mmCIF file of C-alpha atoms and ligand atoms in Angstrom:
data_model
loop_
_atom_site.group_PDB
_atom_site.id
_atom_site.type_symbol
_atom_site.label_atom_id
_atom_site.label_comp_id
_atom_site.label_asym_id
_atom_site.label_seq_id
_atom_site.Cartn_x
_atom_site.Cartn_y
_atom_site.Cartn_z
ATOM 1 C CA MET A 14 -229.030 -210.430 24.157
ATOM 2 C CA GLU A 15 -228.727 -214.101 23.369
ATOM 3 C CA GLU A 16 -232.023 -214.036 21.450
ATOM 4 C CA LYS A 17 -231.221 -210.878 19.523
ATOM 5 C CA THR A 18 -227.529 -211.364 18.800
ATOM 6 C CA GLY A 19 -226.837 -215.064 19.036
ATOM 7 C CA ALA A 20 -223.912 -214.232 21.331
ATOM 8 C CA GLN A 21 -223.341 -216.419 24.350
ATOM 9 C CA VAL A 22 -223.830 -214.484 27.594
ATOM 10 C CA LEU A 23 -221.971 -215.279 30.814
ATOM 11 C CA ILE A 24 -223.105 -213.487 33.977
ATOM 12 C CA SER A 25 -220.467 -212.759 36.611
ATOM 13 C CA ALA A 26 -221.769 -214.186 39.880
ATOM 14 C CA ASP A 27 -218.966 -212.754 42.011
ATOM 15 C CA PRO A 28 -219.537 -209.725 44.219
ATOM 16 C CA CYS A 29 -218.580 -206.391 42.668
ATOM 17 C CA PHE A 30 -217.772 -203.235 44.622
ATOM 18 C CA GLY A 31 -216.968 -200.685 41.939
ATOM 19 C CA ALA A 32 -215.276 -200.024 38.616
ATOM 20 C CA CYS A 33 -212.131 -200.907 40.571
ATOM 21 C CA ASP A 34 -213.396 -204.465 40.737
ATOM 22 C CA LEU A 35 -213.824 -205.765 37.184
ATOM 23 C CA ASP A 36 -214.261 -209.510 36.829
ATOM 24 C CA VAL A 37 -210.837 -209.950 35.272
ATOM 25 C CA SER A 38 -211.146 -213.694 34.973
ATOM 26 C CA LEU A 39 -214.409 -213.411 33.047
ATOM 27 C CA LEU A 40 -212.981 -210.549 31.005
ATOM 28 C CA SER A 41 -210.199 -212.821 29.750
ATOM 29 C CA GLN A 42 -212.822 -215.215 28.327
ATOM 30 C CA VAL A 43 -215.176 -212.796 26.570
ATOM 31 C CA ASP A 44 -215.131 -210.312 23.689
ATOM 32 C CA LEU A 45 -217.067 -207.618 25.539
ATOM 33 C CA LEU A 46 -217.997 -207.069 29.156
ATOM 34 C CA PHE A 47 -220.905 -204.883 30.293
ATOM 35 C CA HIS A 48 -220.265 -203.498 33.767
ATOM 36 C CA PHE A 49 -223.327 -202.012 35.453
ATOM 37 C CA GLY A 50 -223.676 -199.256 38.008
ATOM 38 C CA HIS A 51 -220.277 -197.576 38.082
ATOM 39 C CA SER A 52 -218.540 -194.938 36.004
ATOM 40 C CA GLN A 53 -215.233 -195.784 34.388
ATOM 41 C CA LEU A 54 -211.986 -195.124 36.234
ATOM 42 C CA GLU A 55 -208.943 -193.945 34.307
ATOM 43 C CA GLN A 56 -208.492 -196.143 31.257
ATOM 44 C CA THR A 57 -205.903 -198.894 31.039
ATOM 45 C CA ASP A 58 -205.684 -201.758 28.516
ATOM 46 C CA LEU A 59 -207.971 -203.770 30.779
ATOM 47 C CA GLU A 60 -210.923 -201.453 30.240
ATOM 48 C CA LYS A 61 -210.750 -201.539 26.434
ATOM 49 C CA LYS A 62 -213.212 -204.441 26.255
ATOM 50 C CA VAL A 63 -215.446 -203.059 29.012
ATOM 51 C CA PHE A 64 -218.599 -201.077 28.391
ATOM 52 C CA PHE A 65 -219.617 -199.170 31.527
ATOM 53 C CA ILE A 66 -223.375 -198.831 31.937
ATOM 54 C CA GLU A 67 -223.960 -196.283 34.671
ATOM 55 C CA THR A 68 -227.210 -196.159 36.563
ATOM 56 C CA ARG A 69 -228.962 -193.033 37.773
ATOM 57 C CA SER A 70 -231.139 -192.504 40.802
ATOM 58 C CA LYS A 71 -234.684 -191.328 40.202
ATOM 59 C CA ALA A 72 -234.872 -189.762 43.671
ATOM 60 C CA ASP A 73 -235.725 -186.053 43.452
ATOM 61 C CA VAL A 74 -232.923 -183.941 44.946
ATOM 62 C CA GLY A 75 -235.183 -180.879 45.336
ATOM 63 C CA PRO A 76 -236.666 -181.474 48.829
ATOM 64 C CA ALA A 77 -233.283 -182.433 50.320
ATOM 65 C CA VAL A 78 -231.556 -179.367 48.836
ATOM 66 C CA THR A 79 -234.387 -177.151 50.094
ATOM 67 C CA ALA A 80 -233.927 -178.680 53.553
ATOM 68 C CA ALA A 81 -230.191 -177.935 53.320
ATOM 69 C CA LEU A 82 -230.583 -174.228 52.571
ATOM 70 C CA PRO A 83 -231.150 -173.076 56.188
ATOM 71 C CA LEU A 84 -227.943 -174.913 57.137
ATOM 72 C CA LEU A 85 -225.942 -172.995 54.541
ATOM 73 C CA PRO A 86 -225.690 -169.323 55.458
ATOM 74 C CA GLU A 87 -222.398 -169.248 53.496
ATOM 75 C CA LYS A 88 -222.479 -167.559 50.110
ATOM 76 C CA LYS A 89 -220.142 -169.687 47.965
ATOM 77 C CA ILE A 90 -220.953 -173.351 47.925
ATOM 78 C CA GLY A 91 -219.082 -176.269 46.312
ATOM 79 C CA ILE A 92 -221.390 -179.092 45.196
ATOM 80 C CA LEU A 93 -220.378 -182.746 45.176
ATOM 81 C CA THR A 94 -222.130 -186.058 44.718
ATOM 82 C CA THR A 95 -221.787 -189.704 43.680
ATOM 83 C CA VAL A 96 -222.342 -190.953 40.143
ATOM 84 C CA GLN A 97 -226.002 -191.869 40.609
ATOM 85 C CA HIS A 98 -226.972 -188.236 41.235
ATOM 86 C CA VAL A 99 -224.601 -186.377 38.860
ATOM 87 C CA HIS A 100 -227.401 -185.830 36.332
ATOM 88 C CA GLN A 101 -229.181 -183.705 38.948
ATOM 89 C CA LEU A 102 -226.323 -181.320 39.708
ATOM 90 C CA ASP A 103 -227.798 -178.724 37.349
ATOM 91 C CA THR A 104 -230.981 -178.807 39.410
ATOM 92 C CA VAL A 105 -228.942 -178.430 42.598
ATOM 93 C CA ARG A 106 -227.079 -175.514 41.091
ATOM 94 C CA ARG A 107 -230.325 -173.815 40.051
ATOM 95 C CA LEU A 108 -231.893 -174.221 43.489
ATOM 96 C CA LEU A 109 -228.831 -172.790 45.192
ATOM 97 C CA GLU A 110 -228.525 -169.902 42.754
ATOM 98 C CA ASN A 111 -232.223 -169.101 43.213
ATOM 99 C CA ALA A 112 -231.428 -168.836 46.921
ATOM 100 C CA GLY A 113 -228.704 -166.306 46.153
ATOM 101 C CA LYS A 114 -225.701 -168.632 46.396
ATOM 102 C CA GLU A 115 -222.681 -168.850 44.133
ATOM 103 C CA VAL A 116 -222.010 -172.420 43.093
ATOM 104 C CA ILE A 117 -218.593 -173.989 42.503
ATOM 105 C CA LEU A 118 -218.508 -177.231 40.530
ATOM 106 C CA SER A 119 -215.091 -178.767 39.923
ATOM 107 C CA ARG A 120 -213.751 -181.873 38.258
ATOM 108 C CA GLY A 121 -211.450 -184.314 40.024
ATOM 109 C CA ASP A 122 -208.558 -186.320 38.591
ATOM 110 C CA ASN A 123 -208.728 -188.940 35.817
ATOM 111 C CA ARG A 124 -210.323 -191.591 38.045
ATOM 112 C CA ILE A 125 -213.349 -189.314 38.104
ATOM 113 C CA ALA A 126 -215.761 -189.242 35.158
ATOM 114 C CA TYR A 127 -217.900 -186.161 35.960
ATOM 115 C CA SER A 128 -217.597 -182.682 37.420
ATOM 116 C CA GLY A 129 -218.686 -182.718 41.024
ATOM 117 C CA GLN A 130 -218.326 -186.498 41.339
ATOM 118 C CA VAL A 131 -216.536 -188.126 44.265
ATOM 119 C CA LEU A 132 -215.764 -191.782 44.978
ATOM 120 C CA GLY A 133 -215.308 -193.377 48.374
ATOM 121 C CA CYS A 134 -211.603 -193.453 47.504
ATOM 122 C CA ASN A 135 -211.248 -190.175 45.663
ATOM 123 C CA PHE A 136 -212.160 -186.668 46.828
ATOM 124 C CA SER A 137 -210.008 -184.874 44.274
ATOM 125 C CA ALA A 138 -213.052 -182.923 43.024
ATOM 126 C CA ALA A 139 -213.290 -181.295 46.471
ATOM 127 C CA ARG A 140 -209.619 -180.353 46.372
ATOM 128 C CA SER A 141 -209.902 -179.033 42.838
ATOM 129 C CA CYS A 142 -212.675 -176.742 44.141
ATOM 130 C CA GLU A 143 -210.051 -175.507 46.581
ATOM 131 C CA ASN A 144 -207.463 -175.059 43.847
ATOM 132 C CA SER A 145 -209.727 -173.417 41.272
ATOM 133 C CA PRO A 146 -209.582 -169.645 40.792
ATOM 134 C CA ASP A 147 -212.778 -169.524 42.857
ATOM 135 C CA ALA A 148 -211.287 -171.738 45.515
ATOM 136 C CA LYS A 149 -210.531 -169.246 48.196
ATOM 137 C CA LYS A 150 -214.142 -168.222 47.968
ATOM 138 C CA CYS A 151 -215.614 -171.712 48.444
ATOM 139 C CA GLU A 152 -216.928 -171.496 51.979
ATOM 140 C CA ALA A 153 -218.787 -174.773 52.408
ATOM 141 C CA TYR A 154 -219.742 -177.941 50.535
ATOM 142 C CA LEU A 155 -223.125 -179.422 49.823
ATOM 143 C CA PHE A 156 -222.933 -183.188 49.345
ATOM 144 C CA ILE A 157 -225.858 -184.856 47.594
ATOM 145 C CA GLY A 158 -226.214 -188.515 48.541
ATOM 146 C CA SER A 159 -226.705 -190.935 51.371
ATOM 147 C CA GLY A 160 -224.347 -192.151 54.088
ATOM 148 C CA ARG A 161 -221.508 -190.371 55.835
ATOM 149 C CA PHE A 162 -218.401 -191.882 54.291
ATOM 150 C CA HIS A 163 -218.128 -189.545 51.290
ATOM 151 C CA PRO A 164 -218.902 -186.357 53.257
ATOM 152 C CA ILE A 165 -216.350 -187.295 55.925
ATOM 153 C CA GLY A 166 -213.753 -187.757 53.182
ATOM 154 C CA ILE A 167 -214.660 -184.371 51.703
ATOM 155 C CA ALA A 168 -214.528 -182.605 55.061
ATOM 156 C CA LEU A 169 -211.142 -184.067 56.011
ATOM 157 C CA SER A 170 -209.712 -183.554 52.547
ATOM 158 C CA ALA A 171 -210.894 -179.972 52.011
ATOM 159 C CA GLN A 172 -211.000 -178.913 55.687
ATOM 160 C CA LYS A 173 -214.335 -177.213 55.163
ATOM 161 C CA LYS A 174 -217.850 -177.500 56.510
ATOM 162 C CA VAL A 175 -220.001 -180.105 54.715
ATOM 163 C CA VAL A 176 -223.785 -180.174 54.643
ATOM 164 C CA CYS A 177 -225.339 -183.442 53.468
ATOM 165 C CA ALA A 178 -228.592 -183.542 51.491
ATOM 166 C CA ASP A 179 -230.030 -187.051 51.291
ATOM 167 C CA PRO A 180 -232.417 -187.355 48.305
ATOM 168 C CA PHE A 181 -233.718 -190.725 49.514
ATOM 169 C CA LEU A 182 -234.851 -189.360 52.886
ATOM 170 C CA SER A 183 -235.477 -185.767 51.673
ATOM 171 C CA GLU A 184 -233.441 -184.636 54.690
ATOM 172 C CA ALA A 185 -230.363 -182.533 55.288
ATOM 173 C CA PHE A 186 -227.889 -182.240 58.150
ATOM 174 C CA GLU A 187 -224.538 -180.676 58.868
ATOM 175 C CA LEU A 188 -221.831 -183.309 59.038
ATOM 176 C CA ASP A 189 -220.358 -183.949 62.460
ATOM 177 C CA PHE A 190 -217.396 -186.321 62.223
ATOM 178 C CA ARG A 191 -216.210 -186.220 65.838
ATOM 179 C CA LYS A 192 -217.463 -189.765 66.490
ATOM 180 C CA PHE A 193 -215.631 -190.972 63.390
ATOM 181 C CA LEU A 194 -212.394 -189.343 64.582
ATOM 182 C CA MET A 195 -212.820 -190.931 68.016
ATOM 183 C CA GLN A 196 -213.260 -194.376 66.425
ATOM 184 C CA ARG A 197 -210.193 -193.956 64.239
ATOM 185 C CA SER A 198 -208.185 -192.581 67.181
ATOM 186 C CA ALA A 199 -209.049 -195.763 69.104
ATOM 187 C CA VAL A 200 -207.835 -197.927 66.197
ATOM 188 C CA ILE A 201 -204.596 -195.935 65.982
ATOM 189 C CA GLY A 202 -204.138 -196.024 69.778
ATOM 190 C CA ASN A 203 -204.624 -199.802 69.833
ATOM 191 C CA SER A 204 -201.873 -200.198 67.229
ATOM 192 C CA MET A 205 -199.201 -198.188 68.994
ATOM 193 C CA GLU A 206 -197.574 -201.232 70.625
ATOM 194 C CA ALA A 207 -197.901 -203.438 67.546
ATOM 195 C CA ASN A 208 -194.692 -204.998 66.249
ATOM 196 C CA LEU A 209 -195.842 -207.212 63.391
ATOM 197 C CA PHE A 210 -197.995 -205.653 60.673
ATOM 198 C CA GLY A 211 -199.795 -207.386 57.822
ATOM 199 C CA ILE A 212 -199.894 -205.033 54.843
ATOM 200 C CA ILE A 213 -202.847 -205.949 52.658
ATOM 201 C CA VAL A 214 -202.675 -205.623 48.887
ATOM 202 C CA SER A 215 -205.691 -206.404 46.755
ATOM 203 C CA THR A 216 -205.266 -207.823 43.263
ATOM 204 C CA LYS A 217 -208.466 -206.055 42.135
ATOM 205 C CA ASN A 218 -207.720 -203.973 39.064
ATOM 206 C CA GLY A 219 -208.490 -200.549 40.499
ATOM 207 C CA GLN A 220 -207.345 -201.154 44.066
ATOM 208 C CA CYS A 221 -203.947 -202.748 43.606
ATOM 209 C CA ARG A 222 -201.210 -200.576 45.150
ATOM 210 C CA LYS A 223 -198.149 -202.793 45.373
ATOM 211 C CA LYS A 224 -195.652 -199.943 45.360
ATOM 212 C CA LEU A 225 -197.408 -198.307 48.292
ATOM 213 C CA ALA A 226 -197.373 -201.620 50.177
ATOM 214 C CA LYS A 227 -193.634 -202.017 49.579
ATOM 215 C CA ARG A 228 -193.032 -198.453 50.735
ATOM 216 C CA LEU A 229 -195.034 -199.050 53.915
ATOM 217 C CA LYS A 230 -193.144 -202.275 54.625
ATOM 218 C CA GLN A 231 -189.870 -200.404 54.260
ATOM 219 C CA LYS A 232 -191.097 -197.646 56.578
ATOM 220 C CA ALA A 233 -192.090 -200.248 59.172
ATOM 221 C CA GLU A 234 -188.615 -201.774 59.045
ATOM 222 C CA GLU A 235 -186.950 -198.360 59.315
ATOM 223 C CA HIS A 236 -188.861 -197.955 62.571
ATOM 224 C CA GLY A 237 -187.763 -201.353 63.902
ATOM 225 C CA LYS A 238 -191.099 -203.071 63.192
ATOM 226 C CA LYS A 239 -191.791 -206.184 61.152
ATOM 227 C CA ALA A 240 -194.181 -206.245 58.231
ATOM 228 C CA VAL A 241 -195.360 -208.841 55.743
ATOM 229 C CA ILE A 242 -197.236 -208.091 52.522
ATOM 230 C CA LEU A 243 -200.421 -210.137 52.186
ATOM 231 C CA GLN A 244 -201.861 -210.250 48.697
ATOM 232 C CA MET A 245 -205.477 -211.265 48.240
ATOM 233 C CA ASP A 246 -208.413 -210.624 45.942
ATOM 234 C CA LEU A 247 -211.430 -210.160 48.194
ATOM 235 C CA VAL A 248 -210.479 -208.705 51.569
ATOM 236 C CA THR A 249 -212.800 -209.899 54.329
ATOM 237 C CA PRO A 250 -212.542 -210.244 58.125
ATOM 238 C CA ASP A 251 -212.684 -214.043 57.669
ATOM 239 C CA GLN A 252 -209.687 -213.978 55.317
ATOM 240 C CA MET A 253 -207.736 -211.965 57.841
ATOM 241 C CA LEU A 254 -208.399 -214.451 60.648
ATOM 242 C CA ASN A 255 -205.878 -216.711 58.930
ATOM 243 C CA PHE A 256 -202.988 -214.398 59.782
ATOM 244 C CA SER A 257 -201.545 -213.839 63.207
ATOM 245 C CA VAL A 258 -200.328 -210.240 63.152
ATOM 246 C CA ASP A 259 -200.668 -207.417 65.676
ATOM 247 C CA ALA A 260 -202.358 -205.067 63.192
ATOM 248 C CA PHE A 261 -203.148 -204.810 59.499
ATOM 249 C CA VAL A 262 -202.493 -201.902 57.149
ATOM 250 C CA ASN A 263 -204.948 -201.819 54.276
ATOM 251 C CA THR A 264 -203.869 -200.567 50.847
ATOM 252 C CA ALA A 265 -206.946 -202.043 49.090
ATOM 253 C CA CYS A 266 -210.308 -200.235 48.959
ATOM 254 C CA PRO A 267 -209.996 -197.459 51.570
ATOM 255 C CA ARG A 268 -213.511 -198.130 52.795
ATOM 256 C CA LEU A 269 -212.555 -201.576 54.101
ATOM 257 C CA ALA A 270 -210.623 -200.310 57.104
ATOM 258 C CA VAL A 271 -213.382 -197.908 58.069
ATOM 259 C CA ASP A 272 -216.733 -199.482 57.174
ATOM 260 C CA ASP A 273 -216.023 -202.877 58.746
ATOM 261 C CA SER A 274 -213.777 -201.681 61.570
ATOM 262 C CA GLY A 275 -215.750 -203.499 64.299
ATOM 263 C CA ARG A 276 -215.479 -206.845 62.497
ATOM 264 C CA TYR A 277 -211.725 -207.336 62.371
ATOM 265 C CA PRO A 278 -209.791 -209.458 64.879
ATOM 266 C CA VAL A 279 -207.052 -206.815 65.293
ATOM 267 C CA PRO A 280 -206.810 -203.114 64.328
ATOM 268 C CA VAL A 281 -206.903 -202.341 60.599
ATOM 269 C CA LEU A 282 -205.156 -199.089 59.765
ATOM 270 C CA THR A 283 -205.182 -196.955 56.664
ATOM 271 C CA PRO A 284 -201.726 -196.034 55.270
ATOM 272 C CA GLN A 285 -202.071 -192.542 56.749
ATOM 273 C CA GLU A 286 -202.990 -193.949 60.159
ATOM 274 C CA PHE A 287 -199.986 -196.269 59.940
ATOM 275 C CA GLU A 288 -197.796 -193.193 59.427
ATOM 276 C CA ILE A 289 -199.252 -191.756 62.631
ATOM 277 C CA VAL A 290 -198.431 -195.004 64.468
ATOM 278 C CA LEU A 291 -194.850 -194.768 63.183
ATOM 279 C CA GLY A 292 -194.608 -191.129 64.255
ATOM 280 C CA GLU A 293 -194.255 -189.864 60.685
ATOM 281 C CA ARG A 294 -197.542 -187.957 60.579
ATOM 282 C CA CYS A 295 -199.306 -185.746 63.149
ATOM 283 C CA TRP A 296 -202.728 -186.755 64.454
ATOM 284 C CA GLU A 297 -204.051 -183.423 63.196
ATOM 285 C CA ASP A 298 -203.121 -184.428 59.639
ATOM 286 C CA LEU A 299 -205.396 -187.474 59.606
ATOM 287 C CA VAL A 300 -207.240 -187.735 56.292
ATOM 288 C CA LEU A 301 -209.136 -190.556 54.634
ATOM 289 C CA ASP A 302 -207.065 -192.744 52.372
ATOM 290 C CA GLU A 303 -207.553 -192.145 48.643
ATOM 291 C CA ILE A 304 -206.590 -193.947 45.456
ATOM 292 C CA LEU A 305 -205.638 -191.200 43.057
ATOM 293 C CA GLU A 306 -204.963 -191.112 39.329
ATOM 294 C CA GLY A 307 -201.930 -193.164 38.349
ATOM 295 C CA GLU A 308 -201.649 -194.924 41.715
ATOM 296 C CA ARG A 309 -202.862 -198.389 40.795
ATOM 297 C CA GLU A 310 -200.266 -200.895 39.686
HETATM 298 S S1 SF4 B 416 -211.699 -198.712 45.753
HETATM 299 FE FE1 SF4 B 416 -213.513 -198.804 47.076
HETATM 300 S S2 SF4 B 416 -214.236 -196.691 47.197
HETATM 301 FE FE2 SF4 B 416 -212.859 -196.829 45.420
HETATM 302 S S3 SF4 B 416 -214.179 -197.244 43.657
HETATM 303 FE FE3 SF4 B 416 -213.500 -199.210 44.479
HETATM 304 S S4 SF4 B 416 -215.108 -199.860 45.907
HETATM 305 FE FE4 SF4 B 416 -215.388 -197.646 45.523
#
């Protein structure tokens, strides 16, 4: 770019976790910022100078979807994936329809760029499958991608069976999230006697939920607990070691509480888990935390 345009290029050397995590400091110094690998979230003034360059996986979804078919005796299937496989959803649809299935493909809220796309913090496309005219007929979901975080979010959010087709391993399996629920139950159980909570707020552009943090602090106080709001940019176990609280409540990226749960000095709860600790939500209503359209502040 420097050779061809004469523009000066600065490369952000900070870690980046998603479109929620623009390098705001760099953005304030440049005319245009190219952000690689993620689709745009809902647009605010901040994104006006940002050009999102998505990346697509070359992995063939065919073998994984074929492996998933025996696990899907249901007729009406909702299909969901992450941004790197969205360009292959037509192929997935065709393979399922050739196997006699009816396919439901729905679009999530404005944080979601494509039909059928989910984020680790947004499963609204799964719920919109449920709310579409075809919803009552959607009997199971097929998730295309790797890892278990997204399918667990889909299963808890939509309360339906999820089959995962991993294009990188050309394998498929039916999601079993009992171990996940046991882990989260342990975190909730270990927080029941906590009196002082650290409520984490991230300053990252797409993760910042100050109003939610204030609401949670107020709830804590209504229940006779103490809570302090801790604002930080990058949330890491090392950062949290600096604070002596009985438990943390994370309002930043919802994956933080779950993915790194073994690395924190004290329990780290999601807002929904905190409500269970306070007795405001039933255990049966445990869902993954989401950041939905209009929630960032
Ligand atoms: S908040 Fe977390 S899950 Fe959501 S887009 Fe950012 S990194 Fe991904």
